[in-house]
């Protein structure tokens, strides 16, 4: 084995992931600080009203997560994932510089006008340009970074498949630790000192993070991009439509497949959505070319993505709930008692409570729950990814129910005696429960979409997690506008649930309970689709069995035993040629299965 091969073997794994964890921590420090505090920046500096501040933030967050699809698509098709991360990272840093300049210069702030939005002219151009350039940069990084880190572990190697499950937990922990610094230190600087100082800290931290990512290049496993996933999907749909009148063959082995492309994973045929199988019918006198016939693997890729879509849709409502904790809950905290002894807590810092919970629970989950669950389920992650998502959906519904109860208590006290508001820390209940929900759902979705995705679509598929977040934030904006419009007509006061600037005159609790009921109904919808979903690992008989995660000594012992059995069988056959009975029943089963698989291949 040459030196070059040795170096290649040493690449990847957790040593390579450390650089990614550093970027995740530093980048999320700024990302989460912006997520929880920008609503106050829009309200106090840019002079948006209450609902417009919330909607501007949710639109920004929605755009950020939606644009992760762009990063995922580019890293799957044109550039490798490292190059994509660094490219979009440079756009992110540029946008942060623009945001910092506008926050620092008073003449780039709008004058108060008493309207829903006071931003116009050149100020508006700079404001929205920096905001959505930041969304593009952050989205592109998220669309490629998660899959890039997961690429450092081989799914087919039992030990690395086990490490891959841990990678997603540690990635969440690194981002959580960075977020804790963001919602405490950075938010305090922004709200108590000056907004531009907070943006400067975020800009420097992100720059250091991307520099660290670049320095780790010698340690990475870098996968080259392949054929456009959009093109592969379109080919299946077009060819299946062209062949819609052709009868399906009686045997699946008659469907078209190519096995010369050793770099691509072959996916076994499944019986779901059989109408797509028509794309794999190779007709007589037609050459096997793209847009004329598709392989079974290509068709199964489209089936996998189609099966994922209901799961994706089932998590949108939860992210709509998440948007409320970063908008209305922050505004709630701003009119509550912010004192902790002699220290004044910035309202946007209240999310530190679920983050602290998560920083403790993630290691406990990884070191205690997962090993215990593995012994029972024999699954590399302890429990399946969809089981994790289901737990998160239940907890999000509970969180919104509690949020409504706390809002009633806060509003009643605010109306009774505005000078003595209840403590900010009453919000910790809803935040803590939702933090645990996020721990289960976010990691479950990231791992689910990465593991189940075809090889050619890993980044794009992983971006589905962020697409769910994006749609959740946009749906939040729609809900706020629609509910305000509807309740304005039906309430006796002719005021919407979320109208005006005074939370004490609103019915925010009813909005929270509306989301709780919606979340509960959505959970049953998720149960249906999760039970219908068929894991790719079960389809191609490649599910990792933890029984394979044995020590090297045990594996060697098994290999020696098998070798001895083969030698004895050979000796037996040589001494009794006339009465040869063939291999044992177990060997016959294995050989028969292998021969059939080879024939199918």
XYZ file of C-alpha atoms in Angstrom:
601
model
C 0.000 0.000 0.000
C 1.499 3.337 -1.069
C 1.813 6.485 0.985
C -0.948 8.118 -1.012
C -3.391 5.309 -0.171
C -2.489 5.513 3.495
C -3.211 9.231 3.487
C -6.560 8.636 1.801
C -7.519 6.093 4.469
C -6.705 8.591 7.207
C -9.060 11.196 5.722
C -12.582 11.730 6.964
C -14.081 10.673 10.277
C -14.371 12.856 13.343
C -10.936 14.411 12.824
C -12.198 16.011 9.616
C -15.556 16.824 11.205
C -13.897 18.935 13.915
C -13.314 21.732 11.395
C -16.981 21.549 10.415
C -18.073 21.660 14.065
C -16.013 24.842 14.583
C -17.699 26.553 11.633
C -21.106 25.329 12.803
C -20.555 26.823 16.269
C -19.213 30.193 15.062
C -21.708 30.603 12.229
C -24.717 29.642 14.351
C -23.571 32.059 17.037
C -24.453 34.886 14.659
C -27.331 33.133 12.931
C -29.312 32.466 16.105
C -28.444 35.868 17.591
C -29.964 37.461 14.482
C -32.886 35.055 14.558
C -34.008 36.123 18.031
C -33.016 39.805 18.059
C -33.611 41.153 14.543
C -37.321 41.524 15.307
C -36.341 44.207 17.850
C -33.924 45.792 15.357
C -36.708 46.024 12.778
C -39.096 47.411 15.413
C -36.833 49.891 17.212
C -34.334 51.008 14.551
C -36.058 50.416 11.207
C -39.482 51.443 12.611
C -41.659 48.571 11.440
C -44.818 47.989 13.487
C -45.378 44.859 15.581
C -46.792 42.497 12.957
C -44.551 43.803 10.151
C -41.474 43.276 12.325
C -42.509 39.678 12.899
C -43.364 39.140 9.231
C -40.113 40.700 7.985
C -38.143 38.351 10.209
C -40.153 35.263 9.254
C -39.815 36.159 5.554
C -36.068 36.570 5.998
C -35.748 33.257 7.844
C -38.016 31.559 5.317
C -35.871 32.844 2.453
C -32.697 31.683 4.204
C -33.941 28.132 4.563
C -35.534 28.071 1.096
C -32.261 29.152 -0.518
C -30.532 26.167 1.092
C -31.977 24.236 -1.871
C -29.776 26.363 -4.137
C -26.684 25.401 -2.153
C -27.702 21.757 -2.139
C -28.364 21.701 -5.881
C -25.076 23.429 -6.770
C -22.993 21.143 -4.551
C -24.642 18.041 -6.048
C -24.212 19.213 -9.629
C -21.475 21.786 -10.276
C -19.030 22.331 -7.405
C -17.962 19.994 -4.628
C -19.484 20.668 -1.227
C -16.395 22.335 0.242
C -16.171 24.826 -2.624
C -19.905 25.536 -2.353
C -19.619 26.238 1.397
C -16.740 28.673 0.890
C -18.431 30.397 -2.073
C -21.674 31.095 -0.219
C -19.693 31.850 2.952
C -18.018 34.774 1.195
C -21.475 36.146 0.239
C -22.599 35.781 3.849
C -19.627 37.747 5.176
C -20.172 40.494 2.569
C -23.843 40.800 3.602
C -22.886 41.028 7.282
C -20.488 43.883 6.467
C -23.310 45.760 4.684
C -25.675 45.158 7.602
C -23.025 46.419 10.038
C -22.441 49.618 8.034
C -26.164 50.431 7.922
C -26.583 49.789 11.650
C -23.578 52.031 12.466
C -24.575 55.087 10.370
C -27.580 57.089 11.583
C -28.308 58.641 8.192
C -28.988 55.094 6.871
C -31.824 54.692 9.429
C -35.381 55.727 8.469
C -37.269 58.403 10.393
C -40.288 57.311 12.405
C -43.461 57.833 10.349
C -46.182 56.069 12.339
C -46.944 53.685 9.472
C -46.500 49.917 9.264
C -43.150 50.441 7.477
C -40.988 53.550 7.312
C -38.193 52.103 5.142
C -38.034 53.646 1.647
C -35.676 54.934 -1.032
C -31.950 54.223 -0.857
C -32.279 53.093 2.768
C -34.717 50.384 1.653
C -32.416 49.301 -1.190
C -29.467 48.812 1.158
C -31.618 47.245 3.878
C -33.257 44.599 1.689
C -30.103 43.980 -0.389
C -28.014 43.186 2.702
C -30.824 41.149 4.279
C -31.472 38.875 1.320
C -27.819 38.584 0.321
C -27.340 37.332 3.875
C -30.223 34.886 3.326
C -28.569 33.618 0.139
C -25.176 33.174 1.815
C -26.498 31.476 4.957
C -28.897 29.307 2.966
C -26.212 28.132 0.554
C -23.894 27.204 3.420
C -26.589 25.204 5.190
C -27.542 23.444 1.980
C -24.057 21.995 1.552
C -22.352 21.946 4.966
C -24.463 19.246 6.656
C -24.048 16.788 3.779
C -20.340 17.652 3.512
C -19.816 16.667 7.137
C -21.812 13.460 6.673
C -19.631 12.604 3.648
C -16.744 12.060 6.067
C -18.404 8.789 7.167
C -19.077 5.767 4.982
C -22.630 4.437 5.267
C -21.683 0.920 4.128
C -19.000 0.481 6.779
C -20.767 -0.690 9.985
C -18.439 1.239 12.293
C -18.705 4.435 10.248
C -22.475 4.032 9.913
C -22.624 4.061 13.702
C -20.376 7.145 13.772
C -22.606 8.851 11.199
C -25.553 8.679 13.601
C -23.372 10.318 16.272
C -22.152 12.973 13.813
C -25.612 14.530 13.505
C -25.934 14.703 17.301
C -22.517 16.367 17.690
C -23.292 18.768 14.845
C -26.409 19.865 16.725
C -24.390 20.189 19.948
C -21.750 22.385 18.280
C -24.413 24.672 16.817
C -26.174 24.734 20.201
C -23.025 25.828 22.045
C -22.455 28.588 19.499
C -26.091 29.615 19.788
C -25.794 29.932 23.580
C -23.017 32.501 23.131
C -25.070 34.228 20.455
C -28.293 34.640 22.447
C -26.458 35.783 25.568
C -23.235 37.647 24.763
C -23.966 38.863 21.219
C -27.591 39.775 21.930
C -26.573 41.657 25.087
C -24.014 43.691 23.123
C -26.552 44.423 20.355
C -29.429 45.492 22.611
C -27.537 47.094 25.504
C -24.524 48.666 23.743
C -25.076 49.162 20.020
C -26.498 47.090 17.194
C -23.453 47.577 14.967
C -21.126 46.131 17.628
C -23.194 42.972 17.699
C -23.021 42.727 13.901
C -19.238 43.251 13.995
C -18.840 40.317 16.402
C -20.977 38.135 14.146
C -18.987 39.137 11.044
C -15.624 38.358 12.651
C -16.852 35.030 14.068
C -18.224 33.880 10.704
C -15.001 34.884 8.923
C -12.931 32.831 11.378
C -15.308 29.899 10.912
C -14.955 29.820 7.118
C -11.182 30.223 7.375
C -11.113 27.219 9.723
C -13.187 25.199 7.244
C -10.710 26.004 4.460
C -7.720 25.011 6.621
C -9.189 21.528 7.107
C -9.063 20.691 3.384
C -6.175 18.148 3.665
C -8.278 16.036 6.054
C -11.538 15.917 4.083
C -13.064 13.257 1.879
C -14.230 15.382 -1.025
C -16.799 13.808 -3.325
C -17.041 15.084 -6.880
C -20.455 16.271 -8.070
C -22.370 14.131 -10.532
C -25.265 14.455 -12.930
C -27.874 17.077 -12.118
C -30.462 15.567 -9.741
C -33.144 17.752 -11.323
C -32.256 16.331 -14.732
C -32.404 12.732 -13.451
C -35.832 13.342 -11.915
C -37.146 15.057 -15.049
C -35.953 12.170 -17.246
C -37.962 9.642 -15.240
C -41.132 11.731 -15.319
C -40.851 12.478 -19.055
C -40.041 8.894 -20.106
C -42.733 7.418 -17.827
C -45.274 9.776 -19.410
C -44.153 8.809 -22.929
C -44.500 5.114 -22.052
C -47.775 5.521 -20.141
C -49.675 3.222 -22.554
C -47.107 0.403 -22.450
C -47.968 -2.658 -20.298
C -45.680 -3.337 -17.361
C -43.535 -6.501 -17.716
C -44.470 -9.520 -15.640
C -40.982 -9.792 -14.163
C -39.082 -6.874 -12.673
C -35.872 -8.355 -14.076
C -37.031 -7.271 -17.540
C -36.726 -3.622 -16.505
C -33.647 -1.771 -17.731
C -30.590 -1.435 -15.479
C -26.897 -0.699 -16.085
C -24.200 -2.031 -13.773
C -21.106 -0.632 -15.428
C -21.276 2.585 -13.383
C -19.548 1.204 -10.312
C -19.481 4.638 -8.673
C -23.286 4.762 -8.367
C -25.199 2.864 -5.720
C -27.706 0.421 -7.178
C -31.162 0.582 -5.642
C -33.371 -2.500 -5.741
C -36.811 -2.339 -7.320
C -39.861 -1.646 -5.137
C -43.536 -2.136 -5.910
C -44.740 1.273 -4.733
C -45.707 3.769 -7.471
C -45.328 1.166 -10.216
C -46.535 3.597 -12.892
C -43.026 5.106 -12.779
C -41.568 1.708 -13.752
C -42.635 2.397 -17.324
C -39.627 4.717 -17.555
C -37.430 1.577 -17.298
C -39.028 -0.293 -20.210
C -36.502 -0.543 -23.027
C -38.474 -0.839 -26.241
C -37.236 -2.624 -29.331
C -35.300 -0.564 -31.884
C -34.705 2.185 -29.326
C -31.193 2.966 -28.105
C -30.531 3.073 -24.384
C -30.019 6.831 -24.092
C -31.140 9.441 -21.540
C -34.662 10.775 -22.168
C -35.479 7.474 -23.945
C -35.083 4.953 -21.129
C -34.134 5.209 -17.436
C -32.494 2.647 -15.190
C -34.289 0.980 -12.297
C -31.981 2.864 -9.918
C -32.952 6.186 -11.486
C -36.657 5.371 -11.151
C -36.197 4.290 -7.535
C -34.473 7.610 -6.792
C -37.630 9.425 -7.850
C -39.742 7.023 -5.783
C -37.605 7.719 -2.712
C -37.957 11.484 -3.114
C -41.710 11.115 -3.674
C -42.059 9.042 -0.483
C -40.162 11.755 1.389
C -42.513 14.578 0.402
C -45.386 13.712 2.828
C -42.837 13.446 5.654
C -41.490 16.857 4.681
C -45.005 18.330 4.593
C -45.810 16.856 8.024
C -43.068 18.919 9.714
C -44.030 22.336 8.312
C -46.519 23.132 11.104
C -43.879 22.495 13.767
C -41.623 25.093 12.143
C -44.529 27.512 12.064
C -44.657 27.080 15.845
C -40.902 27.666 16.022
C -41.359 30.990 14.234
C -43.648 32.220 17.027
C -40.977 31.586 19.662
C -38.600 33.829 17.703
C -41.075 36.639 17.055
C -44.101 37.035 19.323
C -42.446 35.363 22.312
C -39.539 37.797 22.081
C -42.035 40.676 21.955
C -43.794 39.172 24.982
C -40.513 39.090 26.877
C -39.843 42.707 26.005
C -42.856 43.845 28.099
C -42.192 41.466 31.029
C -39.976 41.894 34.087
C -36.455 41.540 32.696
C -34.670 41.784 36.052
C -32.585 38.927 37.402
C -31.386 40.442 40.667
C -29.583 43.620 39.626
C -28.942 42.341 36.083
C -31.304 43.198 33.222
C -31.785 40.261 30.860
C -32.286 41.159 27.175
C -35.633 39.734 26.044
C -34.091 37.971 23.004
C -31.800 36.042 25.395
C -34.655 33.955 26.795
C -34.038 31.163 24.190
C -30.849 30.376 26.114
C -33.049 28.252 28.382
C -33.887 25.567 25.767
C -30.342 25.820 24.432
C -28.935 25.031 27.877
C -31.355 22.122 28.132
C -30.181 20.845 24.754
C -26.473 21.225 25.593
C -27.052 18.882 28.552
C -29.544 16.517 26.920
C -27.611 15.868 23.688
C -24.599 14.248 25.444
C -26.964 12.306 27.739
C -28.914 11.166 24.703
C -25.739 10.119 22.862
C -23.923 8.404 25.752
C -26.808 6.789 27.624
C -30.056 6.593 25.665
C -28.622 5.604 22.266
C -26.476 2.666 23.559
C -29.431 1.415 25.612
C -31.828 1.708 22.665
C -29.356 0.002 20.322
C -29.400 -3.129 22.456
C -33.167 -3.323 22.039
C -33.712 -2.113 18.469
C -30.369 -3.053 16.834
C -30.541 0.270 14.991
C -27.386 2.435 14.568
C -29.208 5.533 15.846
C -30.989 3.774 18.719
C -34.403 4.670 17.335
C -35.401 5.309 13.743
C -35.259 8.823 12.372
C -39.032 9.031 11.936
C -39.599 7.984 15.552
C -37.452 10.937 16.644
C -39.464 13.271 14.434
C -42.733 11.987 15.907
C -41.585 12.722 19.467
C -40.668 16.259 18.419
C -44.084 16.879 16.848
C -45.896 15.845 20.043
C -43.704 18.110 22.179
C -44.213 21.096 19.867
C -47.991 20.828 20.336
C -47.534 20.752 24.126
C -45.230 23.780 23.910
C -47.841 25.873 22.071
C -50.527 24.889 24.596
C -48.338 26.072 27.465
C -47.431 29.243 25.544
C -51.119 30.167 25.380
C -51.580 29.602 29.129
C -48.534 31.745 29.979
C -49.746 34.523 27.681
C -53.100 34.641 29.517
C -51.235 35.034 32.826
C -48.948 37.730 31.386
C -51.772 39.687 29.731
C -54.055 39.580 32.783
C -51.290 40.933 34.993
C -50.404 43.558 32.391
C -53.990 44.808 32.298
C -54.346 44.678 36.081
C -51.083 46.445 37.000
C -48.767 47.356 34.080
C -46.099 48.571 36.521
C -45.635 45.067 37.951
C -45.324 42.648 35.006
C -44.623 38.970 35.588
C -41.081 37.647 35.281
C -39.538 36.935 31.901
C -38.700 33.425 33.079
C -42.316 32.288 32.827
C -41.532 31.904 29.128
C -38.919 29.294 29.954
C -41.569 26.540 30.119
C -42.616 26.823 26.480
C -39.028 27.377 25.353
C -37.646 24.382 27.256
C -40.235 21.951 25.887
C -39.813 23.233 22.357
C -36.033 22.995 22.696
C -36.322 19.278 23.411
C -38.762 18.941 20.499
C -36.270 20.648 18.213
C -33.478 18.325 19.385
C -35.496 15.290 18.326
C -36.978 16.636 15.119
C -34.060 18.541 13.598
C -31.503 15.766 14.003
C -34.043 13.127 13.017
C -34.871 14.947 9.781
C -31.249 15.694 8.850
C -30.225 12.072 9.339
C -33.372 10.779 7.635
C -32.962 12.878 4.499
C -29.216 12.170 4.249
C -29.410 8.406 4.794
C -32.426 7.854 2.566
C -31.286 10.096 -0.281
C -29.764 8.648 -3.450
C -26.004 9.181 -3.797
C -26.480 11.843 -6.472
C -28.855 13.921 -4.319
C -27.399 13.944 -0.792
C -27.084 17.738 -0.449
C -30.390 18.500 -2.149
C -32.211 15.959 -0.010
C -30.626 17.178 3.222
C -31.807 20.666 2.282
C -35.384 19.370 2.576
C -35.008 19.863 6.331
C -34.421 23.567 5.744
C -37.166 23.659 3.114
C -39.564 22.521 5.843
C -38.325 25.361 8.049
C -38.709 27.823 5.178
C -42.299 26.809 4.469
C -43.019 26.940 8.204
C -41.825 30.552 8.439
C -43.728 31.615 5.312
C -46.828 29.866 6.629
C -46.433 31.840 9.859
C -46.596 35.087 7.883
C -49.725 33.863 6.079
C -51.370 32.784 9.337
C -50.704 36.155 10.984
C -52.188 38.096 8.058
C -55.160 35.788 7.488
C -56.066 35.431 11.172
C -55.882 39.198 11.631
C -58.146 39.725 8.627
C -60.679 37.067 9.662
C -60.856 37.891 13.374
C -61.189 41.597 12.602
C -64.540 40.813 11.007
C -65.935 38.385 13.586
C -64.818 39.807 16.939
C -67.171 42.254 18.716
C -64.363 44.801 19.085
C -63.625 44.621 15.329
C -59.954 44.190 16.221
C -57.853 41.267 15.034
C -56.193 38.856 17.447
C -52.755 40.290 16.620
C -53.476 43.919 15.804
C -51.610 47.080 16.777
C -48.610 47.711 18.999
C -50.014 46.809 22.434
C -49.795 43.097 23.286
C -52.098 43.619 26.285
C -54.969 44.453 23.928
C -54.354 41.407 21.719
C -55.438 37.769 21.858
C -52.062 36.157 21.217
C -53.078 33.234 23.459
C -55.835 32.255 20.994
C -53.278 32.235 18.180
C -51.019 29.926 20.224
C -53.912 27.548 20.946
C -54.887 27.562 17.281
C -51.338 26.356 16.480
C -51.509 23.745 19.256
C -54.703 22.234 17.816
C -53.248 22.344 14.315
C -50.063 20.628 15.567
C -52.084 17.864 17.196
C -54.007 17.166 13.973
C -50.761 17.306 12.026
C -49.229 14.626 14.275
C -51.888 12.105 13.240
C -51.262 13.021 9.624
C -47.542 12.335 10.211
C -48.312 8.939 11.782
C -50.142 7.856 8.654
C -47.327 8.801 6.287
C -44.571 7.490 8.578
C -46.269 4.065 8.695
C -46.607 4.125 4.887
C -42.955 5.080 4.328
C -40.592 2.269 3.379
C -36.956 2.828 4.332
C -34.495 2.566 1.469
C -32.272 0.281 3.571
C -35.104 -2.244 3.777
C -35.643 -2.096 0.016
C -32.093 -2.938 -0.972
C -31.318 -5.260 1.920
C -28.568 -2.921 3.073
C -29.912 -2.075 6.485
C -27.086 -1.898 8.954
C -27.498 -4.573 11.576
C -25.729 -3.788 14.779
C -24.760 -7.417 15.041
C -22.192 -6.475 12.410
C -20.672 -3.971 14.794
C -18.426 -6.525 16.421
C -14.846 -6.321 17.456
C -12.073 -7.081 15.010
C -11.172 -10.215 16.944
C -14.689 -11.607 16.652
C -14.790 -10.961 12.923
C -11.434 -12.631 12.394
C -12.598 -15.626 14.406
C -15.695 -15.931 12.227
C -13.607 -15.713 9.064
C -11.301 -18.470 10.309
C -14.281 -20.699 11.181
C -15.790 -20.195 7.726
C -12.428 -20.974 6.127
C -12.160 -24.221 8.124
C -15.686 -25.200 7.086
C -14.874 -24.619 3.406
C -11.697 -26.713 3.693
C -13.581 -29.568 5.363
C -16.322 -29.407 2.757
C -13.727 -29.554 -0.015
C -11.986 -32.559 1.568
C -15.333 -34.298 2.005
C -16.264 -33.775 -1.628
C -12.910 -35.085 -2.820
C -13.187 -38.330 -0.804
C -16.748 -39.083 -1.916
C -16.997 -37.952 -5.544
C -19.404 -40.711 -6.472
C -21.870 -39.770 -3.747
C -21.557 -35.994 -3.939
C -24.606 -34.419 -2.342
C -23.615 -30.801 -2.968
C -23.299 -28.101 -0.357
C -25.185 -28.011 2.888
C -28.626 -26.487 2.987
C -27.307 -23.211 4.416
C -24.602 -22.967 1.778
C -27.117 -23.793 -0.899
C -29.329 -20.969 0.293
C -26.460 -18.498 0.264
C -25.164 -19.649 -3.108
C -28.616 -19.659 -4.588
C -29.357 -16.194 -3.326
C -26.012 -14.875 -4.507
C -26.477 -16.380 -7.959
C -29.935 -14.887 -8.261
C -28.654 -11.490 -7.125
C -25.801 -11.716 -9.647
C -28.262 -12.673 -12.393
C -30.426 -9.684 -11.483
C -27.301 -7.530 -11.530
